[in-house]
Amino acid sequence: MSSTPSPTTTDEISWVLTPLLELPGVLHAVVATGDGLVEGASDSLERAGAERVAAMTATVHAAARAFTSAFTDAERPRLAQTVVESDLGYAIVVPAGENTSLAVFTSPDAQLGNVAYQMQVQVAALGRALATPRRRQDDDGRS
């Protein structure tokens, strides 16, 4: 185990990011809406950085969909993931439900297979959580 403390997260939906941020090589993570708004972000990103990432996540995902359409003539292909590789690392974006995406940025030496798998696990957990209505406390029986 690393002696470096694992990154923490902010915002209500950011619990989905914690297991990802504990993976070796994962530096940042964001849950973004399809129109580029931040739903949750790792504390390792300042708010302005998280907002830029969320906006770019929506843009990259839309561009990847359009790029796929150009090759296939499909009107609305469903993307499994979009990966951008650079000398600084990898940006990976996956759909995380209707009008939501999950994005991570890793170091160049991260094990992408493990990261991609855990992203899918967290997307499934997020889907279950959003599909389950919140329980409300019933205060009627209390005095």
mmCIF file with all atom_site columns, C-alpha atoms in Angstrom:
data_model
loop_
_atom_site.group_PDB
_atom_site.id
_atom_site.type_symbol
_atom_site.label_atom_id
_atom_site.label_alt_id
_atom_site.label_comp_id
_atom_site.label_asym_id
_atom_site.label_entity_id
_atom_site.label_seq_id
_atom_site.pdbx_PDB_ins_code
_atom_site.Cartn_x
_atom_site.Cartn_y
_atom_site.Cartn_z
_atom_site.occupancy
_atom_site.B_iso_or_equiv
_atom_site.pdbx_formal_charge
_atom_site.auth_seq_id
_atom_site.auth_comp_id
_atom_site.auth_asym_id
_atom_site.auth_atom_id
_atom_site.pdbx_PDB_model_num
ATOM 1   C CA . MET A 1 1   ? 0.000   0.000  0.000   1.00 0.00 ? 1   MET A CA 1
ATOM 2   C CA . SER A 1 2   ? 1.067   3.529  -0.660  1.00 0.00 ? 2   SER A CA 1
ATOM 3   C CA . SER A 1 3   ? 1.806   5.911  2.177   1.00 0.00 ? 3   SER A CA 1
ATOM 4   C CA . THR A 1 4   ? 0.228   8.715  0.158   1.00 0.00 ? 4   THR A CA 1
ATOM 5   C CA . PRO A 1 5   ? -3.273  9.482  1.406   1.00 0.00 ? 5   PRO A CA 1
ATOM 6   C CA . SER A 1 6   ? -5.916  8.677  -1.154  1.00 0.00 ? 6   SER A CA 1
ATOM 7   C CA . PRO A 1 7   ? -7.745  11.651 -2.656  1.00 0.00 ? 7   PRO A CA 1
ATOM 8   C CA . THR A 1 8   ? -11.066 12.598 -1.180  1.00 0.00 ? 8   THR A CA 1
ATOM 9   C CA . THR A 1 9   ? -14.133 13.741 -3.045  1.00 0.00 ? 9   THR A CA 1
ATOM 10  C CA . THR A 1 10  ? -16.660 16.529 -2.896  1.00 0.00 ? 10  THR A CA 1
ATOM 11  C CA . ASP A 1 11  ? -20.326 16.849 -3.796  1.00 0.00 ? 11  ASP A CA 1
ATOM 12  C CA . GLU A 1 12  ? -23.161 14.460 -3.005  1.00 0.00 ? 12  GLU A CA 1
ATOM 13  C CA . ILE A 1 13  ? -22.664 11.967 -5.857  1.00 0.00 ? 13  ILE A CA 1
ATOM 14  C CA . SER A 1 14  ? -18.905 11.798 -5.507  1.00 0.00 ? 14  SER A CA 1
ATOM 15  C CA . TRP A 1 15  ? -19.032 8.584  -3.436  1.00 0.00 ? 15  TRP A CA 1
ATOM 16  C CA . VAL A 1 16  ? -18.905 6.802  -6.775  1.00 0.00 ? 16  VAL A CA 1
ATOM 17  C CA . LEU A 1 17  ? -15.420 8.228  -7.348  1.00 0.00 ? 17  LEU A CA 1
ATOM 18  C CA . THR A 1 18  ? -13.753 7.000  -4.144  1.00 0.00 ? 18  THR A CA 1
ATOM 19  C CA . PRO A 1 19  ? -12.960 3.424  -5.322  1.00 0.00 ? 19  PRO A CA 1
ATOM 20  C CA . LEU A 1 20  ? -11.565 4.818  -8.575  1.00 0.00 ? 20  LEU A CA 1
ATOM 21  C CA . LEU A 1 21  ? -9.331  7.302  -6.797  1.00 0.00 ? 21  LEU A CA 1
ATOM 22  C CA . GLU A 1 22  ? -7.900  4.481  -4.698  1.00 0.00 ? 22  GLU A CA 1
ATOM 23  C CA . LEU A 1 23  ? -6.599  2.685  -7.812  1.00 0.00 ? 23  LEU A CA 1
ATOM 24  C CA . PRO A 1 24  ? -2.882  3.088  -8.540  1.00 0.00 ? 24  PRO A CA 1
ATOM 25  C CA . GLY A 1 25  ? -2.334  5.767  -11.148 1.00 0.00 ? 25  GLY A CA 1
ATOM 26  C CA . VAL A 1 26  ? -5.794  7.380  -11.028 1.00 0.00 ? 26  VAL A CA 1
ATOM 27  C CA . LEU A 1 27  ? -5.202  11.078 -10.406 1.00 0.00 ? 27  LEU A CA 1
ATOM 28  C CA . HIS A 1 28  ? -8.577  12.773 -10.913 1.00 0.00 ? 28  HIS A CA 1
ATOM 29  C CA . ALA A 1 29  ? -12.198 11.835 -11.477 1.00 0.00 ? 29  ALA A CA 1
ATOM 30  C CA . VAL A 1 30  ? -15.399 13.687 -12.402 1.00 0.00 ? 30  VAL A CA 1
ATOM 31  C CA . VAL A 1 31  ? -19.062 12.809 -12.819 1.00 0.00 ? 31  VAL A CA 1
ATOM 32  C CA . ALA A 1 32  ? -20.505 15.182 -15.421 1.00 0.00 ? 32  ALA A CA 1
ATOM 33  C CA . THR A 1 33  ? -23.874 15.822 -17.009 1.00 0.00 ? 33  THR A CA 1
ATOM 34  C CA . GLY A 1 34  ? -24.311 15.598 -20.765 1.00 0.00 ? 34  GLY A CA 1
ATOM 35  C CA . ASP A 1 35  ? -24.439 19.371 -20.935 1.00 0.00 ? 35  ASP A CA 1
ATOM 36  C CA . GLY A 1 36  ? -21.102 19.745 -19.149 1.00 0.00 ? 36  GLY A CA 1
ATOM 37  C CA . LEU A 1 37  ? -22.028 20.435 -15.522 1.00 0.00 ? 37  LEU A CA 1
ATOM 38  C CA . VAL A 1 38  ? -20.215 18.919 -12.540 1.00 0.00 ? 38  VAL A CA 1
ATOM 39  C CA . GLU A 1 39  ? -22.203 16.307 -10.617 1.00 0.00 ? 39  GLU A CA 1
ATOM 40  C CA . GLY A 1 40  ? -19.219 15.268 -8.500  1.00 0.00 ? 40  GLY A CA 1
ATOM 41  C CA . ALA A 1 41  ? -15.463 15.665 -8.553  1.00 0.00 ? 41  ALA A CA 1
ATOM 42  C CA . SER A 1 42  ? -12.351 14.540 -6.727  1.00 0.00 ? 42  SER A CA 1
ATOM 43  C CA . ASP A 1 43  ? -10.876 17.053 -4.318  1.00 0.00 ? 43  ASP A CA 1
ATOM 44  C CA . SER A 1 44  ? -7.661  16.853 -6.320  1.00 0.00 ? 44  SER A CA 1
ATOM 45  C CA . LEU A 1 45  ? -9.347  19.146 -8.837  1.00 0.00 ? 45  LEU A CA 1
ATOM 46  C CA . GLU A 1 46  ? -10.209 22.690 -7.887  1.00 0.00 ? 46  GLU A CA 1
ATOM 47  C CA . ARG A 1 47  ? -13.776 23.709 -8.714  1.00 0.00 ? 47  ARG A CA 1
ATOM 48  C CA . ALA A 1 48  ? -12.729 25.626 -11.852 1.00 0.00 ? 48  ALA A CA 1
ATOM 49  C CA . GLY A 1 49  ? -10.709 22.628 -13.062 1.00 0.00 ? 49  GLY A CA 1
ATOM 50  C CA . ALA A 1 50  ? -13.616 20.265 -12.401 1.00 0.00 ? 50  ALA A CA 1
ATOM 51  C CA . GLU A 1 51  ? -15.934 22.559 -14.357 1.00 0.00 ? 51  GLU A CA 1
ATOM 52  C CA . ARG A 1 52  ? -13.504 22.608 -17.302 1.00 0.00 ? 52  ARG A CA 1
ATOM 53  C CA . VAL A 1 53  ? -13.226 18.818 -17.200 1.00 0.00 ? 53  VAL A CA 1
ATOM 54  C CA . ALA A 1 54  ? -17.022 18.424 -17.077 1.00 0.00 ? 54  ALA A CA 1
ATOM 55  C CA . ALA A 1 55  ? -17.449 20.754 -20.063 1.00 0.00 ? 55  ALA A CA 1
ATOM 56  C CA . MET A 1 56  ? -14.736 18.956 -22.015 1.00 0.00 ? 56  MET A CA 1
ATOM 57  C CA . THR A 1 57  ? -16.194 15.555 -21.067 1.00 0.00 ? 57  THR A CA 1
ATOM 58  C CA . ALA A 1 58  ? -19.461 16.522 -22.727 1.00 0.00 ? 58  ALA A CA 1
ATOM 59  C CA . THR A 1 59  ? -17.592 17.881 -25.746 1.00 0.00 ? 59  THR A CA 1
ATOM 60  C CA . VAL A 1 60  ? -15.298 14.861 -26.143 1.00 0.00 ? 60  VAL A CA 1
ATOM 61  C CA . HIS A 1 61  ? -18.204 12.442 -25.790 1.00 0.00 ? 61  HIS A CA 1
ATOM 62  C CA . ALA A 1 62  ? -20.276 14.334 -28.374 1.00 0.00 ? 62  ALA A CA 1
ATOM 63  C CA . ALA A 1 63  ? -17.303 14.494 -30.748 1.00 0.00 ? 63  ALA A CA 1
ATOM 64  C CA . ALA A 1 64  ? -16.642 10.752 -30.350 1.00 0.00 ? 64  ALA A CA 1
ATOM 65  C CA . ARG A 1 65  ? -20.296 10.018 -31.088 1.00 0.00 ? 65  ARG A CA 1
ATOM 66  C CA . ALA A 1 66  ? -20.210 12.258 -34.185 1.00 0.00 ? 66  ALA A CA 1
ATOM 67  C CA . PHE A 1 67  ? -16.909 10.719 -35.285 1.00 0.00 ? 67  PHE A CA 1
ATOM 68  C CA . THR A 1 68  ? -18.403 7.219  -35.015 1.00 0.00 ? 68  THR A CA 1
ATOM 69  C CA . SER A 1 69  ? -21.499 8.372  -36.913 1.00 0.00 ? 69  SER A CA 1
ATOM 70  C CA . ALA A 1 70  ? -19.340 9.732  -39.712 1.00 0.00 ? 70  ALA A CA 1
ATOM 71  C CA . PHE A 1 71  ? -17.795 6.299  -40.199 1.00 0.00 ? 71  PHE A CA 1
ATOM 72  C CA . THR A 1 72  ? -20.980 4.261  -39.786 1.00 0.00 ? 72  THR A CA 1
ATOM 73  C CA . ASP A 1 73  ? -23.908 6.511  -40.738 1.00 0.00 ? 73  ASP A CA 1
ATOM 74  C CA . ALA A 1 74  ? -25.545 5.481  -37.454 1.00 0.00 ? 74  ALA A CA 1
ATOM 75  C CA . GLU A 1 75  ? -27.612 8.339  -36.089 1.00 0.00 ? 75  GLU A CA 1
ATOM 76  C CA . ARG A 1 76  ? -26.887 7.892  -32.401 1.00 0.00 ? 76  ARG A CA 1
ATOM 77  C CA . PRO A 1 77  ? -24.243 5.234  -31.670 1.00 0.00 ? 77  PRO A CA 1
ATOM 78  C CA . ARG A 1 78  ? -23.883 4.176  -28.049 1.00 0.00 ? 78  ARG A CA 1
ATOM 79  C CA . LEU A 1 79  ? -20.343 4.686  -26.879 1.00 0.00 ? 79  LEU A CA 1
ATOM 80  C CA . ALA A 1 80  ? -18.668 2.242  -24.515 1.00 0.00 ? 80  ALA A CA 1
ATOM 81  C CA . GLN A 1 81  ? -15.742 4.532  -23.721 1.00 0.00 ? 81  GLN A CA 1
ATOM 82  C CA . THR A 1 82  ? -13.618 7.302  -25.134 1.00 0.00 ? 82  THR A CA 1
ATOM 83  C CA . VAL A 1 83  ? -9.883  7.276  -24.381 1.00 0.00 ? 83  VAL A CA 1
ATOM 84  C CA . VAL A 1 84  ? -7.440  10.119 -24.979 1.00 0.00 ? 84  VAL A CA 1
ATOM 85  C CA . GLU A 1 85  ? -3.771  9.221  -24.623 1.00 0.00 ? 85  GLU A CA 1
ATOM 86  C CA . SER A 1 86  ? -1.087  11.849 -24.028 1.00 0.00 ? 86  SER A CA 1
ATOM 87  C CA . ASP A 1 87  ? 2.427   11.953 -22.682 1.00 0.00 ? 87  ASP A CA 1
ATOM 88  C CA . LEU A 1 88  ? 0.919   12.979 -19.320 1.00 0.00 ? 88  LEU A CA 1
ATOM 89  C CA . GLY A 1 89  ? -1.486  10.064 -19.054 1.00 0.00 ? 89  GLY A CA 1
ATOM 90  C CA . TYR A 1 90  ? -4.915  8.874  -20.123 1.00 0.00 ? 90  TYR A CA 1
ATOM 91  C CA . ALA A 1 91  ? -8.309  10.541 -19.998 1.00 0.00 ? 91  ALA A CA 1
ATOM 92  C CA . ILE A 1 92  ? -11.107 7.967  -20.043 1.00 0.00 ? 92  ILE A CA 1
ATOM 93  C CA . VAL A 1 93  ? -14.792 8.823  -20.391 1.00 0.00 ? 93  VAL A CA 1
ATOM 94  C CA . VAL A 1 94  ? -17.629 6.315  -20.046 1.00 0.00 ? 94  VAL A CA 1
ATOM 95  C CA . PRO A 1 95  ? -21.392 6.811  -20.112 1.00 0.00 ? 95  PRO A CA 1
ATOM 96  C CA . ALA A 1 96  ? -22.803 6.653  -16.589 1.00 0.00 ? 96  ALA A CA 1
ATOM 97  C CA . GLY A 1 97  ? -26.523 6.613  -17.204 1.00 0.00 ? 97  GLY A CA 1
ATOM 98  C CA . GLU A 1 98  ? -28.851 8.893  -19.038 1.00 0.00 ? 98  GLU A CA 1
ATOM 99  C CA . ASN A 1 99  ? -27.202 12.256 -19.679 1.00 0.00 ? 99  ASN A CA 1
ATOM 100 C CA . THR A 1 100 ? -24.274 11.501 -17.343 1.00 0.00 ? 100 THR A CA 1
ATOM 101 C CA . SER A 1 101 ? -20.630 10.566 -17.880 1.00 0.00 ? 101 SER A CA 1
ATOM 102 C CA . LEU A 1 102 ? -17.813 9.407  -15.658 1.00 0.00 ? 102 LEU A CA 1
ATOM 103 C CA . ALA A 1 103 ? -14.328 10.673 -16.499 1.00 0.00 ? 103 ALA A CA 1
ATOM 104 C CA . VAL A 1 104 ? -10.953 9.835  -14.979 1.00 0.00 ? 104 VAL A CA 1
ATOM 105 C CA . PHE A 1 105 ? -7.424  10.950 -15.641 1.00 0.00 ? 105 PHE A CA 1
ATOM 106 C CA . THR A 1 106 ? -4.575  8.532  -14.961 1.00 0.00 ? 106 THR A CA 1
ATOM 107 C CA . SER A 1 107 ? -0.827  8.583  -14.976 1.00 0.00 ? 107 SER A CA 1
ATOM 108 C CA . PRO A 1 108 ? 0.879   7.026  -18.033 1.00 0.00 ? 108 PRO A CA 1
ATOM 109 C CA . ASP A 1 109 ? 1.718   3.864  -16.077 1.00 0.00 ? 109 ASP A CA 1
ATOM 110 C CA . ALA A 1 110 ? -1.820  3.126  -14.826 1.00 0.00 ? 110 ALA A CA 1
ATOM 111 C CA . GLN A 1 111 ? -3.271  -0.285 -15.642 1.00 0.00 ? 111 GLN A CA 1
ATOM 112 C CA . LEU A 1 112 ? -6.035  0.779  -18.005 1.00 0.00 ? 112 LEU A CA 1
ATOM 113 C CA . GLY A 1 113 ? -7.830  -2.566 -17.946 1.00 0.00 ? 113 GLY A CA 1
ATOM 114 C CA . ASN A 1 114 ? -8.247  -2.355 -14.179 1.00 0.00 ? 114 ASN A CA 1
ATOM 115 C CA . VAL A 1 115 ? -9.318  1.280  -14.360 1.00 0.00 ? 115 VAL A CA 1
ATOM 116 C CA . ALA A 1 116 ? -11.871 0.608  -17.126 1.00 0.00 ? 116 ALA A CA 1
ATOM 117 C CA . TYR A 1 117 ? -13.284 -2.371 -15.219 1.00 0.00 ? 117 TYR A CA 1
ATOM 118 C CA . GLN A 1 118 ? -13.662 -0.400 -11.981 1.00 0.00 ? 118 GLN A CA 1
ATOM 119 C CA . MET A 1 119 ? -15.289 2.456  -13.899 1.00 0.00 ? 119 MET A CA 1
ATOM 120 C CA . GLN A 1 120 ? -17.947 0.017  -15.138 1.00 0.00 ? 120 GLN A CA 1
ATOM 121 C CA . VAL A 1 121 ? -18.451 -1.332 -11.602 1.00 0.00 ? 121 VAL A CA 1
ATOM 122 C CA . GLN A 1 122 ? -18.972 2.194  -10.301 1.00 0.00 ? 122 GLN A CA 1
ATOM 123 C CA . VAL A 1 123 ? -21.319 3.093  -13.173 1.00 0.00 ? 123 VAL A CA 1
ATOM 124 C CA . ALA A 1 124 ? -23.450 0.069  -12.265 1.00 0.00 ? 124 ALA A CA 1
ATOM 125 C CA . ALA A 1 125 ? -23.459 1.107  -8.594  1.00 0.00 ? 125 ALA A CA 1
ATOM 126 C CA . LEU A 1 126 ? -24.420 4.641  -9.544  1.00 0.00 ? 126 LEU A CA 1
ATOM 127 C CA . GLY A 1 127 ? -27.266 3.347  -11.713 1.00 0.00 ? 127 GLY A CA 1
ATOM 128 C CA . ARG A 1 128 ? -28.615 1.254  -8.842  1.00 0.00 ? 128 ARG A CA 1
ATOM 129 C CA . ALA A 1 129 ? -28.357 4.168  -6.418  1.00 0.00 ? 129 ALA A CA 1
ATOM 130 C CA . LEU A 1 130 ? -30.153 6.571  -8.740  1.00 0.00 ? 130 LEU A CA 1
ATOM 131 C CA . ALA A 1 131 ? -32.894 4.031  -9.480  1.00 0.00 ? 131 ALA A CA 1
ATOM 132 C CA . THR A 1 132 ? -33.607 3.470  -5.779  1.00 0.00 ? 132 THR A CA 1
ATOM 133 C CA . PRO A 1 133 ? -35.812 6.154  -4.231  1.00 0.00 ? 133 PRO A CA 1
ATOM 134 C CA . ARG A 1 134 ? -34.477 7.728  -1.063  1.00 0.00 ? 134 ARG A CA 1
ATOM 135 C CA . ARG A 1 135 ? -36.086 6.561  2.147   1.00 0.00 ? 135 ARG A CA 1
ATOM 136 C CA . ARG A 1 136 ? -37.759 9.266  4.160   1.00 0.00 ? 136 ARG A CA 1
ATOM 137 C CA . GLN A 1 137 ? -37.824 9.266  7.908   1.00 0.00 ? 137 GLN A CA 1
ATOM 138 C CA . ASP A 1 138 ? -41.285 9.074  9.371   1.00 0.00 ? 138 ASP A CA 1
ATOM 139 C CA . ASP A 1 139 ? -41.399 11.509 12.258  1.00 0.00 ? 139 ASP A CA 1
ATOM 140 C CA . ASP A 1 140 ? -45.090 10.900 13.031  1.00 0.00 ? 140 ASP A CA 1
ATOM 141 C CA . GLY A 1 141 ? -44.390 8.241  15.659  1.00 0.00 ? 141 GLY A CA 1
ATOM 142 C CA . ARG A 1 142 ? -41.783 10.285 17.535  1.00 0.00 ? 142 ARG A CA 1
ATOM 143 C CA . SER A 1 143 ? -42.405 12.542 20.476  1.00 0.00 ? 143 SER A CA 1
#
